[in-house]
Short mmCIF file of C-alpha atoms in Angstrom, two decimals:
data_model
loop_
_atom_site.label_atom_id
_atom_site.label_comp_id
_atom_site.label_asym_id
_atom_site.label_seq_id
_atom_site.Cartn_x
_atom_site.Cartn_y
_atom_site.Cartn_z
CA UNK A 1 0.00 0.00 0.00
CA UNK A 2 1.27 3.34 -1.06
CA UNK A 3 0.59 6.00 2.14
CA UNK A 4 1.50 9.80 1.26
CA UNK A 5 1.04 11.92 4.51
CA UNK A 6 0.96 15.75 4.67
CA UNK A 7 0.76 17.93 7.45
CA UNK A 8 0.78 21.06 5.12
CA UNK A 9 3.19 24.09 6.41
CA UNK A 10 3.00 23.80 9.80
CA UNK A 11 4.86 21.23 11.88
CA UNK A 12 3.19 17.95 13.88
CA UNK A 13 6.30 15.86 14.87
CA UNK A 14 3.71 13.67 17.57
CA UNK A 15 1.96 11.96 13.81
CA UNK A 16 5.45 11.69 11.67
CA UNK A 17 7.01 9.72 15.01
CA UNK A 18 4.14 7.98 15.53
CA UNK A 19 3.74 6.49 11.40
CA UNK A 20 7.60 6.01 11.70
CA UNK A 21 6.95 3.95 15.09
CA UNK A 22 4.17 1.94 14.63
CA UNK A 23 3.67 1.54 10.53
CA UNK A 24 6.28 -1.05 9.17
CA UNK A 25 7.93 -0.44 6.15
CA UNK A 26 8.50 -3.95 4.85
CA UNK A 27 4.59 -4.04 4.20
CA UNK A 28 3.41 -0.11 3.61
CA UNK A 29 5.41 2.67 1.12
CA UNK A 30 4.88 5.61 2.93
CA UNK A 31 6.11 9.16 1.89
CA UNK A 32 6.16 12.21 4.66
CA UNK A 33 6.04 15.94 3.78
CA UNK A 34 6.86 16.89 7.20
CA UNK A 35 6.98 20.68 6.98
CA UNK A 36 9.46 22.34 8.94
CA UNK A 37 8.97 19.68 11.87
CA UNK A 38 12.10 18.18 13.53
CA UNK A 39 11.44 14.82 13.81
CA UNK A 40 13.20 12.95 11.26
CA UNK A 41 11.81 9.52 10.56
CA UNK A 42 13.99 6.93 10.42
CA UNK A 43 11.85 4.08 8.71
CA UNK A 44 10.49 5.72 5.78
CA UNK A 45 11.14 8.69 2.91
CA UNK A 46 10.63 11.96 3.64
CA UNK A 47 10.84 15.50 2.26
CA UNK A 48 9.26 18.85 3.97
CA UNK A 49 7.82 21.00 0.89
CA UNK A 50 6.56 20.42 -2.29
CA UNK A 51 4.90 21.97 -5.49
CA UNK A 52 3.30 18.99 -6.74
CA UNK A 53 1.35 17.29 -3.78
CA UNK A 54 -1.44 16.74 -6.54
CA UNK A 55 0.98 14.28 -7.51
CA UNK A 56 1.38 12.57 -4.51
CA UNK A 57 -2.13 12.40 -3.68
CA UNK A 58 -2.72 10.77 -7.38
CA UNK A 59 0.15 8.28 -6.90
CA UNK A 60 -1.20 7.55 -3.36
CA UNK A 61 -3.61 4.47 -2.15
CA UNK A 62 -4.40 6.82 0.90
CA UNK A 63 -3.61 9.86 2.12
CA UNK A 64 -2.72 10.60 6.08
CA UNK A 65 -3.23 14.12 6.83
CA UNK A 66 -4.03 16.96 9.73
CA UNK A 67 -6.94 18.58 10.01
CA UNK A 68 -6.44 21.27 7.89
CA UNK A 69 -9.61 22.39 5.68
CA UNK A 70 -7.79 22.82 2.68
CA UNK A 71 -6.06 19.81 2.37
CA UNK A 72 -8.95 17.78 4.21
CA UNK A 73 -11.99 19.15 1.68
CA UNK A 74 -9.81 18.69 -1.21
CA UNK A 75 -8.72 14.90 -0.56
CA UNK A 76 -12.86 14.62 0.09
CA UNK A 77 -13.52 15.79 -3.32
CA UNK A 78 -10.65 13.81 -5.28
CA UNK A 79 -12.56 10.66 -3.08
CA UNK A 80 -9.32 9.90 -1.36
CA UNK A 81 -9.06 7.04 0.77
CA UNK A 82 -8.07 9.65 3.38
CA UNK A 83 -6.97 9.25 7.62
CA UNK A 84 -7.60 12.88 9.11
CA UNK A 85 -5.31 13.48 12.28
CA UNK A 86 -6.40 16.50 13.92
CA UNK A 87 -2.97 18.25 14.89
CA UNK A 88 -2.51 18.03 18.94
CA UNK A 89 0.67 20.00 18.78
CA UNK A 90 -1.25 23.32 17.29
CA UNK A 91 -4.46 22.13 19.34
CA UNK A 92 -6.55 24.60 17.01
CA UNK A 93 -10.46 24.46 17.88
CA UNK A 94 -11.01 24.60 14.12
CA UNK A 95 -8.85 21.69 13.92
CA UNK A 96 -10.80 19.19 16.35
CA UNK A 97 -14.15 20.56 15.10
CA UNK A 98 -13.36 19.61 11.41
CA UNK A 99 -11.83 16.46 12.45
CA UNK A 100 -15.27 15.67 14.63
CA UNK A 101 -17.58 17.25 11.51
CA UNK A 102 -15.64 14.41 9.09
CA UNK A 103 -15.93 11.68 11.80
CA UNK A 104 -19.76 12.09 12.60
CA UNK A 105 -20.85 12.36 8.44
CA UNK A 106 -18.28 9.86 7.98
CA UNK A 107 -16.27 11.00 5.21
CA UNK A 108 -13.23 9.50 6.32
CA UNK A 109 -11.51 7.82 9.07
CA UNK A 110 -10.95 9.82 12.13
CA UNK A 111 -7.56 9.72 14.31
CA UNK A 112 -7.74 10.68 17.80
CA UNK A 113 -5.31 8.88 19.34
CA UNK A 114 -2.08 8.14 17.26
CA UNK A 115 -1.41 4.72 18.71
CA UNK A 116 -3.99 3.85 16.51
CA UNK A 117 -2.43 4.92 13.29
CA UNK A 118 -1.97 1.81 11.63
CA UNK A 119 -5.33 -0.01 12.67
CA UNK A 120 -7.05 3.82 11.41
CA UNK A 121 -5.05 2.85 8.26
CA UNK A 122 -6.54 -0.23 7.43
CA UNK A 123 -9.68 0.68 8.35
CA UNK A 124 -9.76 3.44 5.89
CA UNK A 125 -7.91 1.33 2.99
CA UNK A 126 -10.77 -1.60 3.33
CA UNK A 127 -13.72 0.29 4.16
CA UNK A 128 -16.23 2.13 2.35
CA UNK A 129 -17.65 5.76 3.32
CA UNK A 130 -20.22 8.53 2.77
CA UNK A 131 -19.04 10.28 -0.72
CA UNK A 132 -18.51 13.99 0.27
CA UNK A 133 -20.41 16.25 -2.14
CA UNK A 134 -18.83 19.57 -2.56
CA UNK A 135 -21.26 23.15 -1.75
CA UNK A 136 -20.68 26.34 -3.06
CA UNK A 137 -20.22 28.68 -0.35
CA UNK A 138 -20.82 32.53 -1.14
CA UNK A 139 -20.05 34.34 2.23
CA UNK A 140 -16.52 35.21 1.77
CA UNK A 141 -17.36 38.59 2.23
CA UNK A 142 -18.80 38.32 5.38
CA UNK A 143 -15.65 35.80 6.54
CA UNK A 144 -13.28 38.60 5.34
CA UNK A 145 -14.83 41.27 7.11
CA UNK A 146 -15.17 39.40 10.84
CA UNK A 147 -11.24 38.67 10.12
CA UNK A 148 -10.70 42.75 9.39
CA UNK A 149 -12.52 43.50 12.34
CA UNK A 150 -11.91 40.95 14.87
CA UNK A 151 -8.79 38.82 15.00
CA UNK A 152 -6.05 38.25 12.15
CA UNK A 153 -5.79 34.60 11.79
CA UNK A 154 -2.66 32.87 10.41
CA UNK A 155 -1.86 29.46 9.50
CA UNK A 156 1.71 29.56 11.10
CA UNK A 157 0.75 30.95 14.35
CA UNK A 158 2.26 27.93 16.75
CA UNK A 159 5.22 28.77 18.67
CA UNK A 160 6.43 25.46 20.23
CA UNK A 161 2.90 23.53 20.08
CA UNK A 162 1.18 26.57 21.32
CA UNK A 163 -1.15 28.44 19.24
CA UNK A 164 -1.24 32.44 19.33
CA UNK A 165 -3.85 34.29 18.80
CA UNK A 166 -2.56 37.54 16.43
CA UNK A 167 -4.23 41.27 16.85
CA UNK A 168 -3.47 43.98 14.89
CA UNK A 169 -2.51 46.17 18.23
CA UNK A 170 -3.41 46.07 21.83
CA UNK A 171 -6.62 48.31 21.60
CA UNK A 172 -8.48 45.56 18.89
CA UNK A 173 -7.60 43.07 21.49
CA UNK A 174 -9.39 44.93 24.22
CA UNK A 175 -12.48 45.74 21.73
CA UNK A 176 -12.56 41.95 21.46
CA UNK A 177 -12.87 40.94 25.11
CA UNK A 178 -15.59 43.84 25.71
CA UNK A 179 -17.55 45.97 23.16
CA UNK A 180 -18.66 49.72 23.30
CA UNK A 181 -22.19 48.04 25.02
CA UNK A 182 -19.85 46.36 27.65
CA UNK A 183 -20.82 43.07 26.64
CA UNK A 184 -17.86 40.79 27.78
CA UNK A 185 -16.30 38.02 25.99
CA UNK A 186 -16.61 34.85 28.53
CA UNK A 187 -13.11 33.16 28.97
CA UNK A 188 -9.19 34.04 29.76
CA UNK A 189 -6.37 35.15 28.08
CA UNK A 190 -2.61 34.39 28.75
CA UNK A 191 0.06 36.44 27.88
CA UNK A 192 2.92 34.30 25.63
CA UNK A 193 6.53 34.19 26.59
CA UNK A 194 9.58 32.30 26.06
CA UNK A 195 10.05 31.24 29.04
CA UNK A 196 6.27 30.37 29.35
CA UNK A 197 6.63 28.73 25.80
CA UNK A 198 9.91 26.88 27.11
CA UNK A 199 7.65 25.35 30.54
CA UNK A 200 5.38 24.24 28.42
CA UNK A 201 7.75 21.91 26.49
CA UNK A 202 9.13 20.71 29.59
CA UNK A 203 5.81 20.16 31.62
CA UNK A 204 2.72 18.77 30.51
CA UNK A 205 0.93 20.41 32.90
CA UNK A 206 1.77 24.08 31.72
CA UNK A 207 1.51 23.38 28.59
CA UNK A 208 -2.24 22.13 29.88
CA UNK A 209 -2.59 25.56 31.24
CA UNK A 210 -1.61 27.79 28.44
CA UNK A 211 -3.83 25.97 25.92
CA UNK A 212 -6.82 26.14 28.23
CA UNK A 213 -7.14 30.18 27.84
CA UNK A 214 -9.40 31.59 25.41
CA UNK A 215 -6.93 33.87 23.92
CA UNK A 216 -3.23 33.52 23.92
CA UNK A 217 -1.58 36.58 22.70
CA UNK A 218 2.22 37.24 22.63
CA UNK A 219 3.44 39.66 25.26
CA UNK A 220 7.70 38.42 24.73
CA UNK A 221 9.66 39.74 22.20
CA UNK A 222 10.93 36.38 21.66
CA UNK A 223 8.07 34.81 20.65
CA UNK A 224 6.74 37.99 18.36
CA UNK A 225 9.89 37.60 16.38
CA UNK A 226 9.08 33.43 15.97
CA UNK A 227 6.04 34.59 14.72
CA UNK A 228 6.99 37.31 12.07
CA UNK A 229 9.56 34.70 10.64
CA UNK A 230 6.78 32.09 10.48
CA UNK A 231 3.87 33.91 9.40
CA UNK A 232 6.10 36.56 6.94
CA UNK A 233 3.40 39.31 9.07
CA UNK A 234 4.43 41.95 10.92
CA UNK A 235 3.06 41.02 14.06
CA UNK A 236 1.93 43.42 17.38
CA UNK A 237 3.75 42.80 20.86
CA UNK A 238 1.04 42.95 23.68
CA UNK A 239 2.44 43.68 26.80
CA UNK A 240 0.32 42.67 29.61
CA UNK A 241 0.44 45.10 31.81
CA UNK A 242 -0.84 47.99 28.83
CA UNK A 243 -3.58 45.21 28.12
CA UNK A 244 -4.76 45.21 31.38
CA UNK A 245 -5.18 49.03 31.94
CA UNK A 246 -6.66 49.37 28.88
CA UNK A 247 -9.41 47.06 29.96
CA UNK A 248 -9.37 49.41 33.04
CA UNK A 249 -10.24 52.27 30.70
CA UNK A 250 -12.97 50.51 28.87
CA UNK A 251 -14.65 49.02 32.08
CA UNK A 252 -14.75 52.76 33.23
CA UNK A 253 -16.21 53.80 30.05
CA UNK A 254 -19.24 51.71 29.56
CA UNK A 255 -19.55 50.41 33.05
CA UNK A 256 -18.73 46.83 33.17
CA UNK A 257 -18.26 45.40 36.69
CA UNK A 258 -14.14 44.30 37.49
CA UNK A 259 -12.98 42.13 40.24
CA UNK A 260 -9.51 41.73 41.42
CA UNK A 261 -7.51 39.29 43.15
CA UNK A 262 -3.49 38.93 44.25
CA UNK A 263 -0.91 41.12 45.48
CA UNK A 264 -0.75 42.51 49.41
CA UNK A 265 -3.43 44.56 51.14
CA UNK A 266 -2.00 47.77 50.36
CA UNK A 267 -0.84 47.63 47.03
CA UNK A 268 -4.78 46.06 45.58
CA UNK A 269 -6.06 48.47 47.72
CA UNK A 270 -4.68 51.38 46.22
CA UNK A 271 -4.94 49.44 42.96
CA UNK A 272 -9.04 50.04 43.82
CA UNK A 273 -8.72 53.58 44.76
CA UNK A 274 -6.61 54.55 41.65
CA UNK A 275 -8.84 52.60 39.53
CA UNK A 276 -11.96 54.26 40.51
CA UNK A 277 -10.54 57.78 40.79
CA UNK A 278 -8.37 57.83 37.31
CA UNK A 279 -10.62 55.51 34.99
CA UNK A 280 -13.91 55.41 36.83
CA UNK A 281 -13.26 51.35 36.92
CA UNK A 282 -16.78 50.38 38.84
CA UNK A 283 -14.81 47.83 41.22
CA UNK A 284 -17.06 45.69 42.62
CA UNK A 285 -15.17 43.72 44.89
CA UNK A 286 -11.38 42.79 45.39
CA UNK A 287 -9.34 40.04 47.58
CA UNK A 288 -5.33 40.20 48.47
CA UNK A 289 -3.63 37.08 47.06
CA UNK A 290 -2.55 35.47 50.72
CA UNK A 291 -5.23 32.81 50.81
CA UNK A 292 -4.62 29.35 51.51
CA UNK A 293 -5.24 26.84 49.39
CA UNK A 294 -8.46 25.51 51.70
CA UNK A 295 -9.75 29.32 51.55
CA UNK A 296 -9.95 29.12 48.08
CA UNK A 297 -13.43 28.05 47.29
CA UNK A 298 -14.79 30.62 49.19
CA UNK A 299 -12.58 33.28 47.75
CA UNK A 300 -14.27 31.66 44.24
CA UNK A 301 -17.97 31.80 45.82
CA UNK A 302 -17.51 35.82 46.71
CA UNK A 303 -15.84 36.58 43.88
CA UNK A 304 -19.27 35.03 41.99
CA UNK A 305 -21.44 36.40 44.16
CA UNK A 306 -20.63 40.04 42.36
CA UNK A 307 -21.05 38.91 38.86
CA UNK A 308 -18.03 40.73 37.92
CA UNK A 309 -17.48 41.07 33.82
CA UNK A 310 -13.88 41.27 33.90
CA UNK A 311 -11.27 39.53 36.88
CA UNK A 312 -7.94 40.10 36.94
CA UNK A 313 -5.71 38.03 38.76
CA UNK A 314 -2.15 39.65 40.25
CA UNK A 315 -0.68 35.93 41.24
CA UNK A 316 2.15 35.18 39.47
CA UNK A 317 2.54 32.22 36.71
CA UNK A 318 1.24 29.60 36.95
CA UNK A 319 -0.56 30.11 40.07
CA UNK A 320 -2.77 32.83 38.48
CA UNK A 321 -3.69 30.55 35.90
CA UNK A 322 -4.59 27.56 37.83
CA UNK A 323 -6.45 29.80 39.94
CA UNK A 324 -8.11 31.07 37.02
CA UNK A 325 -9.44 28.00 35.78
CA UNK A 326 -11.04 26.83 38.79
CA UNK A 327 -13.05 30.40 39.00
CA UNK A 328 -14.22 29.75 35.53
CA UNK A 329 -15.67 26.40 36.42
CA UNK A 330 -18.00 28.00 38.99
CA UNK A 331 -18.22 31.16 37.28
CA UNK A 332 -17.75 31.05 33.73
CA UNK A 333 -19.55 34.40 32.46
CA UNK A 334 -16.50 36.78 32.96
CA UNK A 335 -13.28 36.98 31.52
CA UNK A 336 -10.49 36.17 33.29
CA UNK A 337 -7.19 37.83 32.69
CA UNK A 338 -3.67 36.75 34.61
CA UNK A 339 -2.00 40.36 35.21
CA UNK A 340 1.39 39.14 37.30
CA UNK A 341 2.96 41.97 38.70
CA UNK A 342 1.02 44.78 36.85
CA UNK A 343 -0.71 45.82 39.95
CA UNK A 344 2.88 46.83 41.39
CA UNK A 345 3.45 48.55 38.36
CA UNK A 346 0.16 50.34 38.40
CA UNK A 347 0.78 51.41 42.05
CA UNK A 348 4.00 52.40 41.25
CA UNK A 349 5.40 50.25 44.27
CA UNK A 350 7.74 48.99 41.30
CA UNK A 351 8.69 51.31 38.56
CA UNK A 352 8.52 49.79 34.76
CA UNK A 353 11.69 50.18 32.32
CA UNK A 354 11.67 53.60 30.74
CA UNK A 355 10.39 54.58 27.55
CA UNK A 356 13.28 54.08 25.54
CA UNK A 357 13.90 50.59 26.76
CA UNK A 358 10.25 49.67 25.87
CA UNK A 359 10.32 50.64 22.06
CA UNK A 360 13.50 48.50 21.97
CA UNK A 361 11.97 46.03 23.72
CA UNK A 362 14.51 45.66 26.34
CA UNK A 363 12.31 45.96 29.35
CA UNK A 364 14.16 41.94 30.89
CA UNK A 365 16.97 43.65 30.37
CA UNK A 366 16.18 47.01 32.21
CA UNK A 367 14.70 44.77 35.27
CA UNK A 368 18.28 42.57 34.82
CA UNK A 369 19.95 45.73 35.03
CA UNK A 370 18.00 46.71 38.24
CA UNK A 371 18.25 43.19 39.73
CA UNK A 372 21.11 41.51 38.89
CA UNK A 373 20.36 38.28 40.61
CA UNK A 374 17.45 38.29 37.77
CA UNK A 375 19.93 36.80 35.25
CA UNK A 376 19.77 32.67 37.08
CA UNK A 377 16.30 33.46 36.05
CA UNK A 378 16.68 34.38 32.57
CA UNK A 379 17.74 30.02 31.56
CA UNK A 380 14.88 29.48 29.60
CA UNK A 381 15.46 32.31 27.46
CA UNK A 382 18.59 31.33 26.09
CA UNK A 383 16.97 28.08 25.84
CA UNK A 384 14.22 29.75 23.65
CA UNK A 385 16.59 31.52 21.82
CA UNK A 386 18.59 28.10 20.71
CA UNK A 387 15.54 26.57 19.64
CA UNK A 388 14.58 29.80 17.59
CA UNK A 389 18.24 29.47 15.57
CA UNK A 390 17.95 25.92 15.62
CA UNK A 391 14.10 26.53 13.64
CA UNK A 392 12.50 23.72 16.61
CA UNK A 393 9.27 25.83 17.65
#
């Protein structure tokens, strides 16, 4: 059997080990286009881009590929004998729903868990199912429009298996979370980092965490430059701190209800004070972050008890974020945002880089500069950095 397997531009090294694992070669031909993944298989051919995948897909007996709608639909219309392998690495919702849409009308096989490759293989080789018919679709002007307006979506938006979410600036990014009716988007956002990015390769769990937020947007320089080289865009830093404050604003300007959580007495306190006084933020409620972990739930049940629109957590990462998610499954109708040390900032207890280093994005280095000690802290980055040059994220 002839297997050609695609994974389009963007990289899914979990489905090339797993064919070179658990297909043998003595009884399948397989061919990988493997992008610019950097798992090399050692059992069968590979090559990462080419012009002529119509070719392969002719030559082919069946086709493996991700979830991607534009190689999926077009496999479905040449009638294929097609695997589709939504792409865990990227973890896309568009991916999973396509992947679920083709498994429940049956238009192909369906792999959800990739030690199940071959079997998925066979099953689609000797079995029959539903002939996709191909519908004209005529709202492409509508589709281009939401995408002006709301966020820019690109295909080559993973940074080390995690997906970001990419905004033309920081202000569209606040429109999206709450509109000029202060109506809120329900959910959470994380801010991106290298050294976030780096965690998640090295623990499951944080990885678990980043790609449970709503909206991951990139706050490190690191990861902005990843994505301009991947997606050939000139993409926006989002720092977290300006994110948050501009929220502030907004909340004070069409009056939807904020709750805060984290840092000491004084400094959310004043946080309060200088909310309501500069921005007219209507704070509804706030709680210091020195609760233990069996005062939690009833931190949770207060916080819900105000039906705040927006929360922002000052906890550090990933204690914010774990936090976060538990709020969200008693209260899921606001959106939760993970602010770090930004009330400090705001309070001016700590003082943020000057001007000059911002617009050069240098502001690690200005707080290295001010700390010294910071540098032990700074591993991952040079981690990041290696994997950048070495083209692994």
């Amino acid at each position: 059997m002839k297997i050609f397997v695609t994974v389009g531009n963007t990289q899914y090294n979990q489905l090339i080990e797993a064919l070179d694992n658990y297909v043998p070669n003595d009884k399948y031909e397989v061919v990988i286009q493997l992008a610019d993944g950097f798992y090399r298989p050692k059992n069968h051919q590979y090559f990462r881009f080419t012009q002529e995948v119509q070719k392969y897909y002719q030559e082919a007996d069946l086709v493996v590929s991700h979830a991607g709608a534009g190689s999926v639909f077009n496999l479905l219309s040449l009638n294929k004998k097609l695997v589709v392998v939504p792409n865990f690495e990227r973890v896309d919702d568009h991916q999973l729903d396509l992947a679920n849409f083709i498994d429940k009308n049956r238009y192909a096989c369906v792999c959800f868990d990739l030690t199940n490759i071959l079997s998925c293989i066979n099953k689609a080789y000797s079995n029959d199912f539903e002939s996709y018919q191909y519908q004209s679709f005529s709202g492409f002007e509508q589709i281009n429009e939401l995408l002006l307006t709301n966020r820019i979506c690109r295909e080559n938006n993973n940074v080390g298996g995690i997906s970001v979410d990419l905004f033309k600036d920081t202000q569209q990014l606040i429109n999206h979370i709450l509109d000029d009716n202060g109506n809120n988007l329900s959910g959470s956002a994380i801010a991106i980092n290298p050294e976030k990015i780096v965690k998640s390769m090295q623990a499951p769990l944080v990885k678990e965490v980043l790609l449970s937020a709503t909206i991951r947007y990139p706050d490190g320089i690191g990861v902005v430059k990843t994505l301009c080289r991947k997606t050939g865009e000139t993409i926006s830093r989002i720092p977290g701190v300006e994110l948050w404050e501009g929220l502030m604003v907004k909340s004070g300007q069409v009056g939807a209800s904020v709750y805060v959580v984290g840092a000491s007495e004084d400094v959310i306190s004043a946080t309060c004070d200088k909310l309501k006084e500069k921005y007219n933020t209507p704070v509804v409620g706030y709680r210091n972050g020195y609760f233990s972990e069996d005062e939690e739930f009833a931190v949770i049940e207060e916080l819900a008890a105000h039906k705040p629109k927006i929360v922002a957590v000052a906890m550090g990462s990933p204690k914010q974020e774990l936090f976060i998610d538990k709020c969200r499954q008693i209260y899921p109708d606001a959106f939760y945002m993970g602010v770090g040390g930004s009330f400090d900032v705001f309070t001016e207890k700590v003082k943020r880089a000057p001007l000059v280093y911002r617009r050069l994005n240098l502001e690690w280095f200005y707080r290295v500069i001010k700390e010294p000690k910071r540098i032990f802290r700074h591993g991952n980055l040079f981690r990041y950095l290696y994997l950048e040059l070495v083209r692994r994220l």
